[in-house]
Amino acid sequence: MEIYKGEKKRLYLEEHSIAHLFSFSIDEYTEIREYKRDEWIIQEGMRPDFLFYMIEGKAKIYVTHQNGKVSLINFINAKEFIGEMELLNEIYYTKGIQATTKTICFALPFNRYREKLLEDTKFLRELTRFLSVKATTIAAKYSQSLAFPLENRLADFILQTADEGIYKEKHVTVCDYLGVSYRHLLHVLTQFCEKSYLQKEGRNYHIKQYESLSELAKVMNNK
Amino acid sequence: MEIYKGEKKRLYLEEHSIAHLFSFSIDEYTEIREYKRDEWIIQEGMRPDFLFYMIEGKAKIYVTHQNGKVSLINFINAKEFIGEMELLNEIYYTKGIQATTKTICFALPFNRYREKLLEDTKFLRELTRFLSVKATTIAAKYSQSLAFPLENRLADFILQTADEGIYKEKHVTVCDYLGVSYRHLLHVLTQFCEKSYLQKEGRNYHIKQYESLSELAKVMNNK
DNA sequence: TAAATAATATGAGAAATCTCCTATTTTTGA
DNA sequence: TCAAAAATAGGAGATTTCTCATATTATTTA
């Protein structure tokens, strides 16, 4: 992890200002941090001392269960908060946050800003909206995970993450995210290939029948 | 549904004031509503025009999937908001809210209060805390549901809902809540009885081995 | 660059969970 | 108060998903 200092910090603050999120200046004590791919921004179980706001990059929220299983609860993208749970709640089991790509975020020290933040309407409104989306997203995933087999959830995930008709997520990550075993994921992917929804090309999968996958995904979503 | 008027309203506002949640008075346009057991406070898919705050009673959040399965996403208790998602988000699929018991709540009309609420620090701080708990709760349920079989989740649920050593939730409700089939729920309950964790007494189940159930529940919770 | 580590791949059998069916008992509403 | 609807109960067989074992192929790192 690298912390931007001096001129580099000044420039970054200028070019990626988040002043619109607050009604007071957070420049002085805020750090600008760069994390490498796979680095842990927050370690599971270790309360952070900062509220983070992600500017560039992607990260993942992980929790490890006592039976050894790991859940990838959600992805975090640019313009999202990290550590807001710890800002708000004294008691909270801190999840692990891992950078998926090179990541740059602002880090606001709790000790300097907590009180001010919790009194700042502008910030609270932002946070409220962020949390409502977060809660809604997880609730949707939760109820879908209980109501539909992997076939449907995977179809949805493939469509959401494919790039130019190519699906190439790591199986290992997808297992944690969809909460199924590696073995079973492979099994359903093979089925998709047998039905010609997908065609395997090396490590990637080429989407051959958008419609079929779309049908599977569609039945999950109330709109 | 009954709306309290006149003296009844005045008295109720006085005795169950929620003035501490706002920095302005909400008495004038706020309705006090009483819903009967099993009545729908909000119907699925129908955007409400009010922000509700529950004073007395219990309710359930339901969503119906296109495959006919129903998920009971969560319970709502006193001192919780309902309709806050619709207050904050233009686009949101409204879940159904059903009263489990006689329920009394305050109903703040959006058209009168939306702007004021979204600028009110006091309210936003309350809402923020509420949402953070809500998101955390669902995230926990979500990851647990993927990582543990019904045996563990049911043990936890029994301990949480049992009253004086007696578990007597409706199977139908529990299925929706834990996201399993009726048949399977019965099967695991029977197992608990065979292992003497529970003893069936008519429609109720008497907890015979707290410890065993506790063991099953414990492994789910990171603390 | 070799050795260690992570990711992919697949078989086989078992466990968890589901669907469908049928019956009985309770609760509810006209 | 009685018929209809809801809830409980359990059998049987099918699906979904898991665990474990074992190989092969990247990828990482000392």
Short mmCIF file of C-alpha atoms (C1' of nucleotides) in Angstrom, two decimals:
data_model
loop_
_atom_site.label_atom_id
_atom_site.label_comp_id
_atom_site.label_asym_id
_atom_site.label_seq_id
_atom_site.Cartn_x
_atom_site.Cartn_y
_atom_site.Cartn_z
CA MET A 1 0.00 0.00 0.00
CA GLU A 2 1.24 3.42 -0.94
CA ILE A 3 0.14 6.73 0.52
CA TYR A 4 0.26 9.70 -1.80
CA LYS A 5 2.09 12.65 -0.31
CA GLY A 6 2.87 16.25 -1.16
CA GLU A 7 2.37 17.28 -4.72
CA LYS A 8 1.01 13.89 -5.75
CA LYS A 9 -1.66 14.11 -3.09
CA ARG A 10 -2.53 17.69 -3.96
CA LEU A 11 -2.93 16.83 -7.61
CA TYR A 12 -5.06 13.81 -6.89
CA LEU A 13 -7.35 15.70 -4.52
CA GLU A 14 -7.79 18.29 -7.21
CA GLU A 15 -8.53 15.91 -10.04
CA HIS A 16 -10.72 13.50 -8.12
CA SER A 17 -12.35 15.80 -5.67
CA ILE A 18 -15.03 14.34 -3.43
CA ALA A 19 -15.88 17.71 -1.97
CA HIS A 20 -19.44 17.30 -3.18
CA LEU A 21 -19.99 14.53 -0.64
CA PHE A 22 -19.38 16.77 2.35
CA SER A 23 -20.20 20.26 3.48
CA PHE A 24 -16.76 20.75 4.98
CA SER A 25 -13.26 20.19 3.70
CA ILE A 26 -11.76 16.78 4.30
CA ASP A 27 -8.50 17.51 2.48
CA GLU A 28 -6.22 18.07 5.42
CA TYR A 29 -6.37 14.74 7.21
CA THR A 30 -7.57 12.53 4.41
CA GLU A 31 -5.05 10.10 3.01
CA ILE A 32 -4.92 8.99 -0.56
CA ARG A 33 -4.01 5.37 -0.72
CA GLU A 34 -3.12 3.05 -3.49
CA TYR A 35 -3.50 -0.69 -3.01
CA LYS A 36 -2.10 -3.32 -5.30
CA ARG A 37 -4.16 -6.08 -6.81
CA ASP A 38 -4.95 -8.77 -4.19
CA GLU A 39 -3.85 -6.58 -1.32
CA TRP A 40 -6.13 -6.46 1.73
CA ILE A 41 -7.59 -3.01 2.32
CA ILE A 42 -9.19 -4.19 5.53
CA GLN A 43 -8.40 -7.45 7.23
CA GLU A 44 -11.26 -9.54 8.47
CA GLY A 45 -11.92 -9.01 12.14
CA MET A 46 -9.68 -5.92 12.39
CA ARG A 47 -11.65 -2.72 12.87
CA PRO A 48 -10.38 -0.04 10.51
CA ASP A 49 -9.59 3.48 11.66
CA PHE A 50 -10.68 5.05 8.41
CA LEU A 51 -13.73 5.57 6.33
CA PHE A 52 -12.75 4.76 2.76
CA TYR A 53 -14.22 6.07 -0.43
CA MET A 54 -13.16 4.24 -3.54
CA ILE A 55 -12.06 6.34 -6.49
CA GLU A 56 -10.57 3.80 -8.85
CA GLY A 57 -10.53 0.03 -8.90
CA LYS A 58 -12.59 -2.87 -7.64
CA ALA A 59 -12.65 -4.82 -4.42
CA LYS A 60 -14.39 -7.72 -2.79
CA ILE A 61 -16.06 -8.15 0.61
CA TYR A 62 -15.24 -11.48 2.21
CA VAL A 63 -16.31 -13.27 5.33
CA THR A 64 -14.89 -16.54 6.60
CA HIS A 65 -17.14 -18.95 8.45
CA GLN A 66 -16.14 -21.22 11.24
CA ASN A 67 -16.65 -24.26 9.06
CA GLY A 68 -13.96 -22.98 6.74
CA LYS A 69 -16.28 -21.82 3.98
CA VAL A 70 -15.68 -18.40 2.56
CA SER A 71 -18.43 -16.11 1.28
CA LEU A 72 -17.82 -13.33 -1.17
CA ILE A 73 -20.62 -11.10 0.00
CA ASN A 74 -20.35 -8.46 -2.65
CA PHE A 75 -18.16 -6.48 -5.01
CA ILE A 76 -17.20 -2.89 -4.37
CA ASN A 77 -16.73 -0.44 -7.21
CA ALA A 78 -15.70 3.16 -7.68
CA LYS A 79 -17.77 5.75 -5.83
CA GLU A 80 -18.59 3.42 -2.98
CA PHE A 81 -17.83 3.56 0.72
CA ILE A 82 -15.86 1.05 2.75
CA GLY A 83 -15.76 1.01 6.53
CA GLU A 84 -19.08 2.83 6.89
CA MET A 85 -20.39 0.05 9.12
CA GLU A 86 -17.60 0.63 11.59
CA LEU A 87 -18.18 4.38 11.42
CA LEU A 88 -21.79 3.89 12.45
CA ASN A 89 -21.72 0.88 14.74
CA GLU A 90 -19.62 0.28 17.81
CA ILE A 91 -20.29 -3.40 17.58
CA TYR A 92 -19.75 -4.94 14.20
CA TYR A 93 -17.86 -7.90 12.90
CA THR A 94 -15.49 -6.42 10.33
CA LYS A 95 -15.44 -8.15 6.99
CA GLY A 96 -12.30 -8.51 4.92
CA ILE A 97 -11.91 -6.20 1.93
CA GLN A 98 -9.55 -7.24 -0.84
CA ALA A 99 -8.55 -5.24 -3.88
CA THR A 100 -9.35 -7.07 -7.11
CA THR A 101 -7.42 -4.60 -9.22
CA LYS A 102 -5.12 -1.74 -8.44
CA THR A 103 -7.25 0.45 -6.25
CA ILE A 104 -7.11 4.07 -5.18
CA CYS A 105 -9.21 5.35 -2.35
CA PHE A 106 -9.59 8.21 0.02
CA ALA A 107 -9.17 7.34 3.67
CA LEU A 108 -10.79 9.65 6.21
CA PRO A 109 -9.55 9.06 9.77
CA PHE A 110 -12.41 8.35 12.17
CA ASN A 111 -10.80 10.21 15.03
CA ARG A 112 -10.67 13.42 13.03
CA TYR A 113 -13.95 13.24 11.23
CA ARG A 114 -16.43 10.89 12.91
CA GLU A 115 -18.39 13.53 14.81
CA LYS A 116 -18.40 15.97 11.94
CA LEU A 117 -19.50 13.33 9.48
CA LEU A 118 -22.40 12.18 11.62
CA GLU A 119 -23.68 15.73 11.72
CA ASP A 120 -23.21 16.51 8.08
CA THR A 121 -26.47 16.36 6.17
CA LYS A 122 -24.82 16.21 2.79
CA PHE A 123 -22.72 13.23 3.78
CA LEU A 124 -25.53 11.48 5.60
CA ARG A 125 -27.76 11.75 2.58
CA GLU A 126 -25.08 10.20 0.39
CA LEU A 127 -24.47 7.46 2.88
CA THR A 128 -28.15 6.80 3.28
CA ARG A 129 -28.59 6.32 -0.41
CA PHE A 130 -25.53 4.11 -0.58
CA LEU A 131 -26.75 1.95 2.28
CA SER A 132 -30.22 1.61 0.87
CA VAL A 133 -28.82 0.32 -2.40
CA LYS A 134 -26.49 -1.99 -0.55
CA ALA A 135 -29.29 -3.43 1.57
CA THR A 136 -31.52 -3.85 -1.46
CA THR A 137 -28.84 -5.59 -3.46
CA ILE A 138 -28.06 -8.08 -0.75
CA ALA A 139 -31.70 -8.73 -0.01
CA ALA A 140 -32.27 -9.53 -3.68
CA LYS A 141 -29.29 -11.84 -3.79
CA TYR A 142 -30.38 -13.50 -0.60
CA SER A 143 -33.89 -14.27 -1.65
CA GLN A 144 -32.75 -15.38 -5.10
CA SER A 145 -30.16 -17.70 -3.66
CA LEU A 146 -32.87 -19.46 -1.70
CA ALA A 147 -35.47 -19.53 -4.41
CA PHE A 148 -33.45 -20.56 -7.46
CA PRO A 149 -30.91 -23.25 -8.28
CA LEU A 150 -27.44 -22.41 -9.51
CA GLU A 151 -28.53 -22.73 -13.11
CA ASN A 152 -30.50 -19.49 -12.90
CA ARG A 153 -28.11 -17.57 -10.73
CA LEU A 154 -25.14 -18.51 -12.85
CA ALA A 155 -26.90 -17.49 -16.05
CA ASP A 156 -27.56 -14.10 -14.52
CA PHE A 157 -23.99 -13.77 -13.33
CA ILE A 158 -22.57 -14.73 -16.69
CA LEU A 159 -24.65 -12.12 -18.48
CA GLN A 160 -23.69 -9.47 -15.96
CA THR A 161 -19.97 -10.09 -16.10
CA ALA A 162 -19.38 -11.16 -19.68
CA ASP A 163 -17.44 -8.74 -21.83
CA GLU A 164 -18.08 -8.74 -25.56
CA GLY A 165 -19.71 -12.12 -25.43
CA ILE A 166 -16.88 -13.71 -23.49
CA TYR A 167 -17.25 -14.95 -19.93
CA LYS A 168 -13.94 -15.34 -18.15
CA GLU A 169 -14.39 -15.04 -14.41
CA LYS A 170 -12.26 -17.19 -12.17
CA HIS A 171 -14.15 -20.25 -11.04
CA VAL A 172 -12.75 -19.96 -7.56
CA THR A 173 -14.15 -16.46 -7.10
CA VAL A 174 -17.49 -17.35 -8.58
CA CYS A 175 -17.90 -20.26 -6.16
CA ASP A 176 -17.46 -17.97 -3.21
CA TYR A 177 -19.79 -15.42 -4.72
CA LEU A 178 -22.61 -17.76 -5.65
CA GLY A 179 -22.02 -19.91 -2.62
CA VAL A 180 -21.61 -23.27 -4.32
CA SER A 181 -18.86 -25.82 -4.48
CA TYR A 182 -16.24 -25.71 -7.20
CA ARG A 183 -17.36 -29.10 -8.33
CA HIS A 184 -20.92 -28.07 -8.80
CA LEU A 185 -20.08 -24.86 -10.62
CA LEU A 186 -18.07 -26.83 -13.15
CA HIS A 187 -20.90 -29.24 -13.50
CA VAL A 188 -23.45 -26.57 -14.39
CA LEU A 189 -21.00 -24.84 -16.73
CA THR A 190 -20.53 -28.15 -18.52
CA GLN A 191 -24.30 -28.44 -18.83
CA PHE A 192 -24.46 -24.99 -20.40
CA CYS A 193 -21.85 -26.13 -22.90
CA GLU A 194 -23.72 -29.35 -23.63
CA LYS A 195 -26.86 -27.32 -24.30
CA SER A 196 -24.76 -24.99 -26.45
CA TYR A 197 -25.55 -21.93 -24.41
CA LEU A 198 -21.81 -21.54 -24.04
CA GLN A 199 -18.80 -22.78 -25.92
CA LYS A 200 -15.58 -23.36 -24.10
CA GLU A 201 -12.50 -21.72 -25.58
CA GLY A 202 -9.41 -22.44 -23.53
CA ARG A 203 -10.14 -20.86 -20.19
CA ASN A 204 -12.92 -18.67 -21.49
CA TYR A 205 -16.51 -19.33 -22.37
CA HIS A 206 -18.06 -17.85 -25.46
CA ILE A 207 -21.77 -17.03 -25.14
CA LYS A 208 -23.58 -18.76 -27.98
CA GLN A 209 -27.21 -18.41 -26.95
CA TYR A 210 -27.92 -15.15 -25.21
CA GLU A 211 -31.61 -15.84 -25.32
CA SER A 212 -31.46 -19.08 -23.39
CA LEU A 213 -29.31 -17.61 -20.66
CA SER A 214 -31.50 -14.57 -20.58
CA GLU A 215 -34.57 -16.71 -20.04
CA LEU A 216 -32.92 -18.38 -17.08
CA ALA A 217 -31.90 -15.05 -15.59
CA LYS A 218 -35.16 -13.29 -16.29
CA VAL A 219 -37.34 -15.47 -14.10
CA MET A 220 -35.38 -14.31 -11.08
CA ASN A 221 -35.99 -10.61 -11.38
CA ASN A 222 -39.09 -8.77 -10.33
CA LYS A 223 -39.03 -5.41 -11.97
CA MET B 1 -56.95 -0.65 8.80
CA GLU B 2 -58.05 2.09 11.12
CA ILE B 3 -56.79 5.66 11.25
CA TYR B 4 -56.78 7.32 14.62
CA LYS B 5 -58.45 10.72 14.58
CA GLY B 6 -59.08 13.61 16.90
CA GLU B 7 -58.56 12.99 20.56
CA LYS B 8 -57.37 9.43 20.01
CA LYS B 9 -54.67 10.66 17.68
CA ARG B 10 -53.64 13.47 20.00
CA LEU B 11 -53.32 11.09 22.90
CA TYR B 12 -51.34 8.60 20.92
CA LEU B 13 -48.95 11.22 19.58
CA GLU B 14 -48.41 12.37 23.11
CA GLU B 15 -47.78 8.97 24.63
CA HIS B 16 -45.70 7.53 21.83
CA SER B 17 -43.94 10.59 20.59
CA ILE B 18 -41.32 10.11 17.90
CA ALA B 19 -40.30 13.75 18.03
CA HIS B 20 -36.75 12.68 18.91
CA LEU B 21 -36.33 11.27 15.41
CA PHE B 22 -36.81 14.60 13.69
CA SER B 23 -35.83 18.19 14.17
CA PHE B 24 -39.23 19.44 13.07
CA SER B 25 -42.75 18.54 14.02
CA ILE B 26 -44.42 15.80 12.03
CA ASP B 27 -47.64 15.81 14.02
CA GLU B 28 -49.85 17.69 11.64
CA TYR B 29 -49.85 15.46 8.58
CA THR B 30 -48.77 12.20 10.14
CA GLU B 31 -51.41 9.53 10.39
CA ILE B 32 -51.63 6.99 13.15
CA ARG B 33 -52.70 3.70 11.73
CA GLU B 34 -53.71 0.46 13.24
CA TYR B 35 -53.53 -2.71 11.19
CA LYS B 36 -55.09 -6.01 12.12
CA ARG B 37 -53.15 -9.25 12.26
CA ASP B 38 -52.47 -10.58 8.73
CA GLU B 39 -53.44 -7.30 7.10
CA TRP B 40 -51.12 -5.98 4.39
CA ILE B 41 -49.50 -2.69 5.32
CA ILE B 42 -47.92 -2.45 1.89
CA GLN B 43 -48.84 -4.62 -1.04
CA GLU B 44 -46.06 -6.10 -3.09
CA GLY B 45 -45.34 -4.07 -6.20
CA MET B 46 -47.44 -1.08 -5.05
CA ARG B 47 -45.34 1.93 -4.12
CA PRO B 48 -46.50 3.36 -0.83
CA ASP B 49 -47.11 7.07 -0.32
CA PHE B 50 -45.98 7.05 3.27
CA LEU B 51 -42.92 6.48 5.34
CA PHE B 52 -43.98 4.25 8.22
CA TYR B 53 -42.47 3.97 11.64
CA MET B 54 -43.64 1.04 13.67
CA ILE B 55 -44.68 1.72 17.25
CA GLU B 56 -46.29 -1.51 18.29
CA GLY B 57 -46.50 -4.94 16.73
CA LYS B 58 -44.60 -7.10 14.31
CA ALA B 59 -44.58 -7.47 10.58
CA LYS B 60 -42.95 -9.47 7.81
CA ILE B 61 -41.30 -8.44 4.55
CA TYR B 62 -42.25 -10.73 1.68
CA VAL B 63 -41.23 -11.04 -1.92
CA THR B 64 -42.79 -13.38 -4.45
CA HIS B 65 -40.64 -14.87 -7.19
CA GLN B 66 -41.73 -15.69 -10.67
CA ASN B 67 -41.38 -19.40 -9.99
CA GLY B 68 -44.02 -19.10 -7.31
CA LYS B 69 -41.66 -19.33 -4.37
CA VAL B 70 -42.12 -16.83 -1.63
CA SER B 71 -39.30 -15.43 0.49
CA LEU B 72 -39.80 -13.96 3.90
CA ILE B 73 -36.89 -11.57 3.77
CA ASN B 74 -37.06 -10.32 7.32
CA PHE B 75 -39.17 -9.47 10.30
CA ILE B 76 -39.95 -5.90 11.29
CA ASN B 77 -40.33 -4.92 14.90
CA ALA B 78 -41.20 -1.83 16.90
CA LYS B 79 -38.99 1.22 16.32
CA GLU B 80 -38.24 0.29 12.74
CA PHE B 81 -38.98 2.07 9.48
CA ILE B 82 -41.04 0.76 6.59
CA GLY B 83 -41.10 2.37 3.17
CA GLU B 84 -37.71 4.01 3.57
CA MET B 85 -36.51 2.41 0.34
CA GLU B 86 -39.25 4.12 -1.59
CA LEU B 87 -38.50 7.40 0.16
CA LEU B 88 -34.92 7.25 -1.02
CA ASN B 89 -35.08 5.52 -4.39
CA GLU B 90 -37.19 6.40 -7.38
CA ILE B 91 -36.68 2.94 -8.77
CA TYR B 92 -37.32 0.13 -6.37
CA TYR B 93 -39.37 -3.02 -6.45
CA THR B 94 -41.69 -2.68 -3.48
CA LYS B 95 -41.87 -5.69 -1.20
CA GLY B 96 -45.01 -6.75 0.55
CA ILE B 97 -45.32 -5.95 4.25
CA GLN B 98 -47.75 -7.95 6.32
CA ALA B 99 -48.69 -7.42 9.93
CA THR B 100 -48.02 -10.50 12.06
CA THR B 101 -49.84 -9.10 15.05
CA LYS B 102 -52.00 -6.07 15.60
CA THR B 103 -49.75 -3.26 14.55
CA ILE B 104 -49.73 0.45 15.15
CA CYS B 105 -47.52 2.74 13.13
CA PHE B 106 -47.00 6.32 12.22
CA ALA B 107 -47.43 7.12 8.55
CA LEU B 108 -45.66 10.24 7.23
CA PRO B 109 -46.91 11.30 3.79
CA PHE B 110 -44.06 11.56 1.29
CA ASN B 111 -45.56 14.55 -0.48
CA ARG B 112 -45.57 16.59 2.71
CA TYR B 113 -42.30 15.48 4.21
CA ARG B 114 -39.91 14.00 1.67
CA GLU B 115 -37.80 17.10 1.07
CA LYS B 116 -37.73 18.06 4.72
CA LEU B 117 -36.77 14.55 5.78
CA LEU B 118 -33.92 14.33 3.31
CA GLU B 119 -32.47 17.52 4.73
CA ASP B 120 -32.93 16.66 8.36
CA THR B 121 -29.71 15.56 9.99
CA LYS B 122 -31.39 14.05 12.98
CA PHE B 123 -33.63 11.88 10.84
CA LEU B 124 -30.88 10.97 8.41
CA ARG B 125 -28.65 9.80 11.22
CA GLU B 126 -31.43 7.59 12.57
CA LEU B 127 -32.15 6.23 9.13
CA THR B 128 -28.49 5.63 8.44
CA ARG B 129 -28.12 3.58 11.57
CA PHE B 130 -31.27 1.67 10.80
CA LEU B 131 -30.14 0.89 7.27
CA SER B 132 -26.68 -0.18 8.35
CA VAL B 133 -28.19 -2.69 10.76
CA LYS B 134 -30.60 -3.86 8.12
CA ALA B 135 -27.86 -4.38 5.56
CA THR B 136 -25.66 -6.16 8.09
CA THR B 137 -28.45 -8.46 9.19
CA ILE B 138 -29.33 -9.51 5.68
CA ALA B 139 -25.71 -9.95 4.69
CA ALA B 140 -25.23 -12.27 7.65
CA LYS B 141 -28.31 -14.26 6.80
CA TYR B 142 -27.26 -14.43 3.20
CA SER B 143 -23.80 -15.75 3.77
CA GLN B 144 -25.03 -18.17 6.42
CA SER B 145 -27.71 -19.52 4.17
CA LEU B 146 -25.07 -20.40 1.61
CA ALA B 147 -22.51 -21.74 4.00
CA PHE B 148 -24.60 -23.87 6.34
CA PRO B 149 -27.28 -26.52 5.95
CA LEU B 150 -30.71 -26.14 7.45
CA GLU B 151 -29.69 -28.02 10.57
CA ASN B 152 -27.57 -25.10 11.75
CA ARG B 153 -29.86 -22.34 10.62
CA LEU B 154 -32.91 -23.95 12.16
CA ALA B 155 -31.14 -24.49 15.48
CA ASP B 156 -30.31 -20.80 15.55
CA PHE B 157 -33.85 -19.83 14.63
CA ILE B 158 -35.37 -22.08 17.28
CA LEU B 159 -33.20 -20.60 19.99
CA GLN B 160 -34.01 -17.08 18.86
CA THR B 161 -37.76 -17.53 18.73
CA ALA B 162 -38.42 -20.01 21.52
CA ASP B 163 -40.29 -18.67 24.50
CA GLU B 164 -39.72 -20.29 27.86
CA GLY B 165 -38.24 -23.37 26.29
CA ILE B 166 -41.11 -23.86 23.87
CA TYR B 167 -40.74 -23.46 20.13
CA LYS B 168 -44.04 -22.88 18.35
CA GLU B 169 -43.51 -21.02 15.11
CA LYS B 170 -45.70 -21.88 12.17
CA HIS B 171 -43.92 -24.26 9.83
CA VAL B 172 -45.25 -22.45 6.80
CA THR B 173 -43.71 -19.16 7.89
CA VAL B 174 -40.42 -20.74 8.82
CA CYS B 175 -40.11 -22.36 5.40
CA ASP B 176 -40.39 -19.00 3.72
CA TYR B 177 -37.98 -17.46 6.17
CA LEU B 178 -35.30 -20.11 5.98
CA GLY B 179 -35.92 -20.71 2.31
CA VAL B 180 -36.52 -24.44 2.41
CA SER B 181 -39.40 -26.69 1.50
CA TYR B 182 -42.02 -27.63 4.00
CA ARG B 183 -41.09 -31.22 3.58
CA HIS B 184 -37.47 -30.66 4.41
CA LEU B 185 -38.20 -28.52 7.43
CA LEU B 186 -40.33 -31.32 8.87
CA HIS B 187 -37.57 -33.76 8.14
CA VAL B 188 -34.95 -31.82 10.08
CA LEU B 189 -37.37 -31.17 12.94
CA THR B 190 -37.99 -34.90 13.13
CA GLN B 191 -34.25 -35.45 13.28
CA PHE B 192 -33.97 -33.02 16.18
CA CYS B 193 -36.65 -35.00 17.96
CA GLU B 194 -34.94 -38.31 17.23
CA LYS B 195 -31.74 -36.92 18.69
CA SER B 196 -33.75 -35.64 21.65
CA TYR B 197 -32.80 -32.03 21.12
CA LEU B 198 -36.52 -31.36 20.97
CA GLN B 199 -39.61 -33.15 22.14
CA LYS B 200 -42.82 -32.75 20.30
CA GLU B 201 -45.85 -31.78 22.33
CA GLY B 202 -48.93 -31.42 20.18
CA ARG B 203 -48.07 -28.57 17.84
CA ASN B 204 -45.23 -27.28 19.93
CA TYR B 205 -41.69 -28.42 20.45
CA HIS B 206 -40.12 -28.46 23.85
CA ILE B 207 -36.40 -27.75 23.91
CA LYS B 208 -34.70 -30.62 25.71
CA GLN B 209 -31.03 -30.01 24.90
CA TYR B 210 -30.15 -26.35 24.73
CA GLU B 211 -26.50 -27.18 24.52
CA SER B 212 -26.75 -29.27 21.38
CA LEU B 213 -28.81 -26.67 19.57
CA SER B 214 -26.48 -23.98 20.78
CA GLU B 215 -23.50 -25.84 19.36
CA LEU B 216 -25.16 -25.99 15.98
CA ALA B 217 -26.02 -22.29 16.06
CA LYS B 218 -22.69 -21.16 17.42
CA VAL B 219 -20.59 -22.29 14.50
CA MET B 220 -22.45 -19.86 12.27
CA ASN B 221 -21.67 -16.70 14.13
CA ASN B 222 -18.47 -14.74 13.92
CA LYS B 223 -18.35 -12.49 16.91
"C1'" DT C 1 14.09 -21.16 -13.13
"C1'" DA C 2 12.76 -24.75 -10.09
"C1'" DA C 3 9.70 -25.62 -6.51
"C1'" DA C 4 5.64 -24.22 -4.32
"C1'" DT C 5 1.09 -22.64 -4.79
"C1'" DA C 6 -3.18 -21.75 -7.07
"C1'" DA C 7 -6.45 -22.87 -10.53
"C1'" DT C 8 -8.62 -26.05 -13.52
"C1'" DA C 9 -10.71 -30.64 -14.41
"C1'" DT C 10 -13.30 -34.85 -13.63
"C1'" DG C 11 -15.11 -39.29 -11.34
"C1'" DA C 12 -17.84 -41.42 -7.73
"C1'" DG C 13 -20.69 -41.65 -4.02
"C1'" DA C 14 -23.22 -39.29 -0.36
"C1'" DA C 15 -25.93 -35.71 1.74
"C1'" DA C 16 -29.18 -31.98 1.45
"C1'" DT C 17 -33.09 -30.54 -0.43
"C1'" DC C 18 -36.97 -30.63 -3.70
"C1'" DT C 19 -41.32 -32.11 -5.99
"C1'" DC C 20 -45.36 -34.58 -5.98
"C1'" DC C 21 -48.75 -37.17 -3.67
"C1'" DT C 22 -52.07 -38.24 -0.26
"C1'" DA C 23 -54.34 -37.83 4.42
"C1'" DT C 24 -55.68 -35.74 8.59
"C1'" DT C 25 -56.52 -31.96 11.51
"C1'" DT C 26 -57.37 -26.91 12.41
"C1'" DT C 27 -58.90 -22.65 11.32
"C1'" DT C 28 -61.70 -19.49 8.87
"C1'" DG C 29 -65.41 -17.24 6.61
"C1'" DA C 30 -70.01 -17.10 4.40
"C1'" DT D 1 -72.36 -24.12 11.73
"C1'" DC D 2 -70.62 -26.20 8.04
"C1'" DA D 3 -67.97 -26.20 3.84
"C1'" DA D 4 -63.71 -24.38 2.16
"C1'" DA D 5 -59.14 -23.17 2.96
"C1'" DA D 6 -54.92 -23.54 5.49
"C1'" DA D 7 -51.73 -26.06 8.17
"C1'" DT D 8 -49.75 -30.26 9.57
"C1'" DA D 9 -47.81 -34.83 8.48
"C1'" DG D 10 -45.19 -38.18 6.15
"C1'" DG D 11 -43.89 -41.59 1.95
"C1'" DA D 12 -41.20 -42.07 -2.31
"C1'" DG D 13 -38.29 -40.84 -5.69
"C1'" DA D 14 -35.81 -37.18 -8.20
"C1'" DT D 15 -32.55 -33.07 -8.22
"C1'" DT D 16 -29.31 -30.25 -6.55
"C1'" DT D 17 -25.34 -29.77 -4.35
"C1'" DC D 18 -21.48 -31.49 -1.48
"C1'" DT D 19 -17.24 -34.00 -0.12
"C1'" DC D 20 -13.31 -36.38 -1.19
"C1'" DA D 21 -9.85 -38.05 -4.14
"C1'" DT D 22 -6.76 -37.52 -7.81
"C1'" DA D 23 -4.50 -35.23 -12.13
"C1'" DT D 24 -3.11 -31.74 -14.90
"C1'" DT D 25 -1.97 -27.15 -15.99
"C1'" DA D 26 -0.94 -22.23 -14.92
"C1'" DT D 27 1.17 -18.77 -11.92
"C1'" DT D 28 3.93 -17.04 -8.41
"C1'" DT D 29 7.97 -16.51 -5.78
"C1'" DA D 30 12.29 -17.45 -3.53
#
